[in-house]
Coordinates of C-alpha atoms in Angstrom, one line a residue:
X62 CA 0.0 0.0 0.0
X63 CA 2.0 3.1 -0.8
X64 CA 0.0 5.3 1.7
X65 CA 1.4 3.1 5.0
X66 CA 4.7 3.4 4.7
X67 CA 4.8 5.5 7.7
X68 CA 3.4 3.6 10.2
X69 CA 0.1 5.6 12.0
X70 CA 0.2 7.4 15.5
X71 CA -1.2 5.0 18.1
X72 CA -1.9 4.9 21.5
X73 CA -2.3 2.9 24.3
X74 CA -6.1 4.2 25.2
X75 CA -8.9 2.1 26.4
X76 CA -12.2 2.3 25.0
X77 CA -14.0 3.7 27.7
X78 CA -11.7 6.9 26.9
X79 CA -12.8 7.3 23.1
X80 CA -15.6 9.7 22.1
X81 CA -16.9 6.9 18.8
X82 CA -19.8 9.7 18.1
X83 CA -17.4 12.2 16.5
X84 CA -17.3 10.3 13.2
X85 CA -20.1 8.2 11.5
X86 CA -19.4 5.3 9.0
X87 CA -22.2 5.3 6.4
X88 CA -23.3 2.7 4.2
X89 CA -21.3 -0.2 5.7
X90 CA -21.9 -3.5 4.1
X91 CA -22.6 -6.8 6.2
X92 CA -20.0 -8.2 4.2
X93 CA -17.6 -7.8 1.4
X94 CA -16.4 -10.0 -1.2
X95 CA -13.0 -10.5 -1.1
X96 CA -10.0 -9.3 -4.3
X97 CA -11.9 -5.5 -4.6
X98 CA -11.1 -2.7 -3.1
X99 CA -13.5 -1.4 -0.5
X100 CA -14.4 1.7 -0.2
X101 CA -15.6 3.5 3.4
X102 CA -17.7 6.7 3.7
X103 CA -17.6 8.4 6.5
X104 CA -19.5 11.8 7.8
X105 CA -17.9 14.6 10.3
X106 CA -20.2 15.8 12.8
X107 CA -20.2 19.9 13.2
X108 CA -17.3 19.9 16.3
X109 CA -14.7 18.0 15.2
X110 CA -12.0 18.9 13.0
X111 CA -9.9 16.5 11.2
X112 CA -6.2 16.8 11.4
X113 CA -3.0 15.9 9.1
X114 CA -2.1 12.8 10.8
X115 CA -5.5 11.2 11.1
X116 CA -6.3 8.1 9.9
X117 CA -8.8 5.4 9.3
X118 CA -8.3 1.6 10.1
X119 CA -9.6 -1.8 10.4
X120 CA -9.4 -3.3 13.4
X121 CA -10.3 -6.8 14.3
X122 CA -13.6 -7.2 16.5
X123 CA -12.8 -7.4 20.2
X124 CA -9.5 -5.1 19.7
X125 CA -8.1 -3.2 23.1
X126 CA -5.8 -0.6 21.5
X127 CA -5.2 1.2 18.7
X128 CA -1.9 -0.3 17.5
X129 CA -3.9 -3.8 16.6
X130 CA -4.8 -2.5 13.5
X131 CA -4.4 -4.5 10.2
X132 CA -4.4 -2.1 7.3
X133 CA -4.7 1.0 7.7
X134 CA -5.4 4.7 5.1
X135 CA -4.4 8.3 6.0
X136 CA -7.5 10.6 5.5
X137 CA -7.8 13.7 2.9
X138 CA -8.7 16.9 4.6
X139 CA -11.5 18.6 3.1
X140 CA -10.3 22.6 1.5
X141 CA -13.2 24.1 3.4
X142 CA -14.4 22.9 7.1
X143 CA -17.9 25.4 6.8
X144 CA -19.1 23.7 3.7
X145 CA -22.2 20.6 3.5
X146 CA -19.6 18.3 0.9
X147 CA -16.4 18.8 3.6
X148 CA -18.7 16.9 6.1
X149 CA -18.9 13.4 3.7
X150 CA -15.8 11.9 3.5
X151 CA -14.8 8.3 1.9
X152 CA -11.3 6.7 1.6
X153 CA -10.3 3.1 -0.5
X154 CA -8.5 0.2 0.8
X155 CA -6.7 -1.9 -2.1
X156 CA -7.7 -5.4 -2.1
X157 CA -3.9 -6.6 -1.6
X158 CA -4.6 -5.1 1.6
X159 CA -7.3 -6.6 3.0
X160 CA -7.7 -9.6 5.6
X161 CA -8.3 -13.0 4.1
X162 CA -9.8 -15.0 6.3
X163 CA -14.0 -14.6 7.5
X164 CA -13.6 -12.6 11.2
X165 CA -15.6 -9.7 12.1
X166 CA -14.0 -6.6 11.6
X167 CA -14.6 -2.6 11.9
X168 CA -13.9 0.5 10.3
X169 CA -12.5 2.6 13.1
X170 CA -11.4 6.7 12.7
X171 CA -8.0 7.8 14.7
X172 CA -6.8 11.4 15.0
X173 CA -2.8 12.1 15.0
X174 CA -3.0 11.6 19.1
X175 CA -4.1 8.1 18.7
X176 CA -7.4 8.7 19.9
X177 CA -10.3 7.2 18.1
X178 CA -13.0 9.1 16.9
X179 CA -15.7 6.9 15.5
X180 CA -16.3 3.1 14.8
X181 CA -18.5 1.5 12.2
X182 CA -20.9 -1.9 12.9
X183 CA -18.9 -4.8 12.3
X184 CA -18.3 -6.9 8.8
X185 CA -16.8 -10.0 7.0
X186 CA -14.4 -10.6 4.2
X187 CA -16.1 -13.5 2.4
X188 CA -17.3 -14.7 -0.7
X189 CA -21.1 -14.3 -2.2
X190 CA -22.3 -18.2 -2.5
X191 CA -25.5 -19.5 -2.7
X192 CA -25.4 -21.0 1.0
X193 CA -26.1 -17.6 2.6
X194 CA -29.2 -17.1 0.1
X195 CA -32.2 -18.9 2.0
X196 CA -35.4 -19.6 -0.5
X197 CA -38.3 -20.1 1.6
X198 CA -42.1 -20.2 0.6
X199 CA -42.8 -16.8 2.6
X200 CA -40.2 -14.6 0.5
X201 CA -43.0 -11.5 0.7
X202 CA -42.6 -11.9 4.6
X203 CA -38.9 -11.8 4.7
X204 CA -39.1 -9.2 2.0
X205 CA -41.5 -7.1 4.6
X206 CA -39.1 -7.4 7.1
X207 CA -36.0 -6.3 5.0
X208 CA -38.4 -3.2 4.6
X209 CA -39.2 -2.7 8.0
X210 CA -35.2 -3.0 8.9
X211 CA -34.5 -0.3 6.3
X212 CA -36.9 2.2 8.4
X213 CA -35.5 1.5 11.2
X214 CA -32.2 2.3 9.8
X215 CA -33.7 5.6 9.0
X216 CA -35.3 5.9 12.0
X217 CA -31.6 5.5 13.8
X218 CA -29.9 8.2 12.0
X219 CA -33.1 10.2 12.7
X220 CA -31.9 9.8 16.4
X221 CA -28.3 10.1 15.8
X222 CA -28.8 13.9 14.2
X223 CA -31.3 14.5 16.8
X224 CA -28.7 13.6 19.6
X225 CA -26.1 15.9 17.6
X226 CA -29.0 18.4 17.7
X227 CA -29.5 18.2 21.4
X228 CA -25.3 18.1 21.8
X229 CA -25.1 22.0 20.1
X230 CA -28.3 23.0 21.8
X231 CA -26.5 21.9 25.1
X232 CA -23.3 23.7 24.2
X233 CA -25.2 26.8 23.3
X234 CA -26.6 27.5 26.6
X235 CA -23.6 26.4 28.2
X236 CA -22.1 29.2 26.3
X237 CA -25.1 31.7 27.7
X238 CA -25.1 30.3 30.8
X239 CA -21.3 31.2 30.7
X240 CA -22.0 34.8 29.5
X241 CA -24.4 35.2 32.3
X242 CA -22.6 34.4 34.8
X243 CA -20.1 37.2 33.2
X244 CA -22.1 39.7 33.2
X245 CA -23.3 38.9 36.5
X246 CA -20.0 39.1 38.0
X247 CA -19.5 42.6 36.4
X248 CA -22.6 43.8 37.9
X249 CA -21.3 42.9 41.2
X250 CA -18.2 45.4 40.3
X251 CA -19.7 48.3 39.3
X252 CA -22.9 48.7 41.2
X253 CA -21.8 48.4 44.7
X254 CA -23.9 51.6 45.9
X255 CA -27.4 49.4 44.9
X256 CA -25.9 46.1 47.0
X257 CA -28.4 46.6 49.2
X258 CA -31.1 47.0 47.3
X259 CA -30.0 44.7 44.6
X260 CA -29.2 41.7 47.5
X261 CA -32.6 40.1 47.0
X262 CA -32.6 40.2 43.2
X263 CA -28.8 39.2 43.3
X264 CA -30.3 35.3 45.4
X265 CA -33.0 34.8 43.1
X266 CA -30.6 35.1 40.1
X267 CA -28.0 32.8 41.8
X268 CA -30.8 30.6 42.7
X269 CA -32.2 30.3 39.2
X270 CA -28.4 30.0 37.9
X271 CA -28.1 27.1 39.8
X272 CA -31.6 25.3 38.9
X273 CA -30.6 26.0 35.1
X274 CA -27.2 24.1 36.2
X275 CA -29.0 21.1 37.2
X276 CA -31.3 21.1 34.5
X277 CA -28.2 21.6 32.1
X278 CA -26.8 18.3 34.1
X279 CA -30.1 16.5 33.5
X280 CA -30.3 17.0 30.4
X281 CA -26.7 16.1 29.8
X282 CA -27.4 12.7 31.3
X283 CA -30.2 12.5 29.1
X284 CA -28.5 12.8 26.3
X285 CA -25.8 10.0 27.3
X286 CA -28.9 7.6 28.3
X287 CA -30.1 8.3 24.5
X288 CA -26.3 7.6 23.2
X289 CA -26.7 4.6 25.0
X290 CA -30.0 4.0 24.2
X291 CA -29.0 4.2 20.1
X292 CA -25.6 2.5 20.8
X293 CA -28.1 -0.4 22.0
X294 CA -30.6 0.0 19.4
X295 CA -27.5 -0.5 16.8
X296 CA -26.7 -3.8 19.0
X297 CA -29.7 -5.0 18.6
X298 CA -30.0 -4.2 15.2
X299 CA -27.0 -6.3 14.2
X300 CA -28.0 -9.4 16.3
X301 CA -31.3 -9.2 14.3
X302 CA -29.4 -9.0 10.9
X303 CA -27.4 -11.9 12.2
X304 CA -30.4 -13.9 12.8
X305 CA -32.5 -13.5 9.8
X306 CA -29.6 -14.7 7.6
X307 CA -29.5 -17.8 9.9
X308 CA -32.6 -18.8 10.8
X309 CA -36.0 -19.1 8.7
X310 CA -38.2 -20.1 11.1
X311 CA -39.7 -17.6 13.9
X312 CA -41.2 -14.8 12.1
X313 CA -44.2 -14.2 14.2
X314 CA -41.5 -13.9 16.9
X315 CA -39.7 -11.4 14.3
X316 CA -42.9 -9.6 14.0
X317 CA -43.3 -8.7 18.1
X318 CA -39.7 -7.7 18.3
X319 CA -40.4 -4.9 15.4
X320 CA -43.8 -4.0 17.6
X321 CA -41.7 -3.6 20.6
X322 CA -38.7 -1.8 18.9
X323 CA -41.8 0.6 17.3
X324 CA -43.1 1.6 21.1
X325 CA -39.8 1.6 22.2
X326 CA -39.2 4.6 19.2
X327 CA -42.5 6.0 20.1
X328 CA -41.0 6.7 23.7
X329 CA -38.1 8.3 22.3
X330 CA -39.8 10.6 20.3
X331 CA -42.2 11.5 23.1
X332 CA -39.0 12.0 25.3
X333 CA -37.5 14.0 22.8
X334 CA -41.1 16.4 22.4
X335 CA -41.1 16.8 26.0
X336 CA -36.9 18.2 26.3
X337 CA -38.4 20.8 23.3
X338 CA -41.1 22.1 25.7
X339 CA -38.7 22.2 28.4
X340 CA -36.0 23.8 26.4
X341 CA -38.8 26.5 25.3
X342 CA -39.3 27.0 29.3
X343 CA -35.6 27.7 29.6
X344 CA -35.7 30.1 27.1
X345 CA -38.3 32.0 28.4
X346 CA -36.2 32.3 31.6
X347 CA -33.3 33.6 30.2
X348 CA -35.7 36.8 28.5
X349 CA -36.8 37.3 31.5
X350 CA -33.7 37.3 33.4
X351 CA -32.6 40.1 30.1
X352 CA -35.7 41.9 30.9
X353 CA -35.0 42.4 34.9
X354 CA -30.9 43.5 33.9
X355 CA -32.0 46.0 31.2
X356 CA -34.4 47.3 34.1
X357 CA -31.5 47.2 37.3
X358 CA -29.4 49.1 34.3
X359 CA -32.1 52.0 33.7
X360 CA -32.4 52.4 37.2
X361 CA -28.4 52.2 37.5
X362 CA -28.2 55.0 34.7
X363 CA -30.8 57.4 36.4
X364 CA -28.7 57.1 39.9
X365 CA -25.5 58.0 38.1
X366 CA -27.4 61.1 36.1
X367 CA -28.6 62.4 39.7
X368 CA -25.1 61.5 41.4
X369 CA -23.5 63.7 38.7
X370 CA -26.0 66.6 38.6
X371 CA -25.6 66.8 42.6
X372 CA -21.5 66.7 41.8
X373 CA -21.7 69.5 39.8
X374 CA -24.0 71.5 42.2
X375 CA -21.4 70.8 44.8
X376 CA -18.8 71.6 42.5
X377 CA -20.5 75.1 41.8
X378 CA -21.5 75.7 45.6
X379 CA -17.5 75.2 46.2
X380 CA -17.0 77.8 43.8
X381 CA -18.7 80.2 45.4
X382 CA -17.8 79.3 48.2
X383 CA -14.1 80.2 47.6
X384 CA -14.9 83.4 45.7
X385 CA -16.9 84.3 49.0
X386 CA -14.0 83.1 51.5
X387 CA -11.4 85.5 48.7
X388 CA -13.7 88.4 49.3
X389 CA -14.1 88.0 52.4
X390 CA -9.7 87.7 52.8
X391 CA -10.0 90.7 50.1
X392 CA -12.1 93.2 52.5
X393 CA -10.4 91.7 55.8
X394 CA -7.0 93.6 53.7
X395 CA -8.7 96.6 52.8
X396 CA -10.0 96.9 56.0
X397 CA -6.3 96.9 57.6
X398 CA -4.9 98.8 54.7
X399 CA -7.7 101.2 56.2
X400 CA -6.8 101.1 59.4
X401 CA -3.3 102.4 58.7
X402 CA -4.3 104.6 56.6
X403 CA -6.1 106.2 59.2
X404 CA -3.2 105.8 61.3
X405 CA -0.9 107.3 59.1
X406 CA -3.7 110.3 58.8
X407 CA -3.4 110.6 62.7
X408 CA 0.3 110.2 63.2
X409 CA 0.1 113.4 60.4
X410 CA -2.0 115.6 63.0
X411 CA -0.3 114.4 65.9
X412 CA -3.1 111.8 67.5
X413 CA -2.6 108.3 68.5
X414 CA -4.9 106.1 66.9
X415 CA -5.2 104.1 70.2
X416 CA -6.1 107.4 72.6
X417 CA -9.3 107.9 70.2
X418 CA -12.6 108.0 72.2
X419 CA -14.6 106.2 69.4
X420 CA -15.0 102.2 69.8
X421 CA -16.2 99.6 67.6
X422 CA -20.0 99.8 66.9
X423 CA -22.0 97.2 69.3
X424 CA -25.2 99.0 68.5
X425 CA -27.6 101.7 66.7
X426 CA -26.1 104.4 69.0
X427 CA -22.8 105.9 68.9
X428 CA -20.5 106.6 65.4
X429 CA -21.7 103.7 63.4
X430 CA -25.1 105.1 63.6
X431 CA -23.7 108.7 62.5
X432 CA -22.1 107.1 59.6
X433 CA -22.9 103.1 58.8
X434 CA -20.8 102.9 55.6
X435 CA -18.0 102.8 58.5
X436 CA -17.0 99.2 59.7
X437 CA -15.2 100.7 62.8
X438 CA -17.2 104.0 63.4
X439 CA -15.8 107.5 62.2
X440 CA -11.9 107.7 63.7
X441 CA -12.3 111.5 63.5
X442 CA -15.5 112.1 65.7
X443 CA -12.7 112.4 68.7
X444 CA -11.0 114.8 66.9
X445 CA -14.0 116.6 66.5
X446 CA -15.5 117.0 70.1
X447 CA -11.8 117.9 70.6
X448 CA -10.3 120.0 68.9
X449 CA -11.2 123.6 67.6
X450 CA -14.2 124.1 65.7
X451 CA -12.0 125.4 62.7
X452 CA -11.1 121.9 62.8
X453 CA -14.7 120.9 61.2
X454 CA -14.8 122.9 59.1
X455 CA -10.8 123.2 57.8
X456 CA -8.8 120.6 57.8
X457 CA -4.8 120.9 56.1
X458 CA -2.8 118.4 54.2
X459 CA -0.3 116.6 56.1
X460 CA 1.8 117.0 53.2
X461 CA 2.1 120.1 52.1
X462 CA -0.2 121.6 55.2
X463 CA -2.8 123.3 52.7
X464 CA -6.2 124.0 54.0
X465 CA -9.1 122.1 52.6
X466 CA -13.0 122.0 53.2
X467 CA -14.6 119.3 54.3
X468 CA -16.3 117.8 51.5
X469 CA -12.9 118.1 49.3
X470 CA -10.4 116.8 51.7
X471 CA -12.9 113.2 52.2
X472 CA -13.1 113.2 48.4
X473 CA -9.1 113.5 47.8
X474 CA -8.5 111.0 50.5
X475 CA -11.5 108.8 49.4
X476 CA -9.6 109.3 45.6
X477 CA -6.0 108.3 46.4
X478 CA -7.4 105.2 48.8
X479 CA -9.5 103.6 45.5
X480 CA -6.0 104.0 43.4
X481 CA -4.2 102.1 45.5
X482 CA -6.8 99.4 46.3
X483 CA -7.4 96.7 43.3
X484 CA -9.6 93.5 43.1
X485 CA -8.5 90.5 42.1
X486 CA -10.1 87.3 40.5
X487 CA -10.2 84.0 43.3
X488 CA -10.1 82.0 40.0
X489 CA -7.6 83.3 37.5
X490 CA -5.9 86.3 39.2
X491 CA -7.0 88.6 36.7
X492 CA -6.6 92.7 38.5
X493 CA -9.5 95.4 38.4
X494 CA -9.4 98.7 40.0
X495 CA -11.4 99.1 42.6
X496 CA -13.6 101.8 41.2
X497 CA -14.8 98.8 39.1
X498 CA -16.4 96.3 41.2
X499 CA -19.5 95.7 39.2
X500 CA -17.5 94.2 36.2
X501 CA -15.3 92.3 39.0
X502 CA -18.1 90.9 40.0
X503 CA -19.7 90.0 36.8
X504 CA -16.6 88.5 36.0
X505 CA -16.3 86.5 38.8
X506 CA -20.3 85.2 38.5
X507 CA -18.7 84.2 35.0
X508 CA -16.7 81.6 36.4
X509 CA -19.7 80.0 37.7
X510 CA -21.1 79.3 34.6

């Protein structure tokens, strides 16, 4: 065989370690007549992926390991996985090849770890002779049950792709199942201000997480009963084969074990209805799990759009705050750049700021209530009940000693106090004079904004 040069990768693996459902053999003969080739068709099912080393053998019935092979072919891959015709496969053995003698043997698929992938029901090497054709007076009977063991051929692979079925439906929600739990966990890291209120919910979804586990294990043990189940029907299948081409006799006993295998079908499709309902229960459960997390995230979404309007309140209270707390710094220094002014003023005419009768206002009587604009009450009323009354009216530069009225000297000293006062921004240290405080403090509210 030129292909077997190499010899195959093999392993040491038992047979309760192979998965035989990866692979199907299709249209496997009870027998074939030895000095042709043989040709094997095989299918791969949607989750396996054949590899470069793979390869298909025949193996004697009753075989432990994978390294009693007796011929062996390496496999073709197929250009494109995705596509219906990659799926159906088929390799020839050369008749040089092939056993000799009349044992049972199997088509059985190995991937390059030495893992086997599928088996096919077992077959002869032997010739066609008229021994093994049995001509009996009730030919339409055995005729009818050919007929009948056709459907239930059909009926077997109608299993077989509804098991593969139930396998991706399985491994679907295993995948969503996955995803919730994600998205779960997520929730639990960004919404730890709704704990609280979100504890309750948060049980009943772990709760239901977990009931959709065991159901998921259920079902997944229903699934290997019905692998079982078909692995059995295909037993029984063969042992039936093997007794219509050996005995003649019996077929009202034939006839009953077709009834029974019919009810025994009948369950199986009644089991199968009854997972679709439930699967269709499931289903609604998971919408209405999205449903309650698509509410718990509006509700999420208008706590953070209130937490962020109350931020920037806060933020603009602050604000304010700190102009306020500047201006209120800003008067505090105008106020003792008054005070020694007026110091300064009374050191010029010879008074001491500190001998002045006047106190701070404590009530409506006194200076403050002669003049209010006056934080600390008039410092000259002292002077005044003191001193001459030419001083009231007359009052000379400390300068240049040049006598001024009343009304001008307050407005010259009033003058030279605003040009040396400025006001500046809390925020971005911007200067205006002091004779502009209305656009200071327009400018300021600016900030705010």
């Amino acid at each position: 065989m030129e292909e077997t040069v190499e010899d195959p990768p093999t392993s040491a693996v038992l047979l309760d370690h192979c998965h035989f459902s990866q692979v199907i053999f299709n249209s496997v003969e009870k027998f074939y007549v030895p000095g042709g080739d043989v040709t094997c068709y095989y299918t791969l099912t949607q989750h396996f992926i054949p590899r470069r080393k793979d390869w298909i053998g025949i193996f004697r019935v009753g075989w432990k390991t994978t390294r009693e092979y007796y011929t062996f072919m390496w496999v073709t891959l197929p250009v494109d996985l995705n596509s219906e015709s990659a799926k159906q496969q088929e390799v020839q053995f050369k008749a040089y090849y092939l056993p000799k003698d009349d044992e049972y043997y199997q088509f059985c698929y190995v991937d390059q770890d030495g893992v086997v992938r599928g088996a096919s029901i077992p077959f002869q090497f032997r010739p066609e002779n008229e021994e093994d054709i049995l001509v009996v007076t009730t030919q339409g009977e055995v005729e009818e049950i050919e007929q009948h063991n056709k459907e239930l051929r059909k009926e077997n692979q109608e299993l077989k792709d509804s098991c593969v079925g139930l396998q991706q439906q399985n491994s679907d929600m295993q995948a969503e199942l996955h995803k919730k739990e994600e998205e779960l966990e997520t929730l639990k890291g960004t919404n730890k201000e709704l704990e609280q209120q979100l504890k309750v919910q948060k049980d009943h979804w772990e709760t239901e997480l977990l009931q959709l586990k065991e159901q998921n294990q259920k079902m997944s043990s229903e699934n290997e009963k019905m692998g079982i189940r078909v692995d059995q029907l295909q037993a029984q299948l063969s042992t039936q084969e093997k007794e219509m081409e050996k005995l003649v006799q019996g077929d009202q006993d034939k006839t009953e074990q077709l009834e029974h295998l019919r009810k025994e079908n009948s369950q199986l499709l009644l089991t199968l209805a009854q997972q679709r309902e439930h699967q269709k229960k499931l289903e609604q459960t998971v919408e209405e799990m999205k449903q309650e997390e698509a509410a718990a995230k509006k509700k999420q979404q208008q706590l953070t759009d209130e937490n962020s309007g109350l931020s920037e309140t806060l933020n603009e209270n602050k604000i304010v705050c700190n102009v306020l707390q500047r201006e209120k710094e800003r008067l505090e220094r105008e106020n003792d750049l008054l005070k020694r002014e007026n110091s300064r003023l009374l050191s010029y005419m010879g008074l001491d700021f500190d001998s002045l009768p006047y106190q701070a206002p404590t009530s409506d009587q006194g200076g403050a209530g002669q003049n209010p604009g006056l934080v600390y009450g008039n410092p000259y009323s002292g002077i005044q009940e003191s001193s001459a009354p030419g001083l009231l009216a007359i009052k000379r530069c400390p300068t240049c000693k040049s006598d001024f009225s009343d009304d001008i000297f307050d407005h010259t000293l009033e003058q030279q106090r605003m040009q040396t006062l400025c006001l500046n921004c809390p925020i971005c240290d911007k200067s205006f004079p002091a004779t502009e405080k209305q656009i200071f403090e327009d400018h300021v509210f600016c900030h705010t904004l």
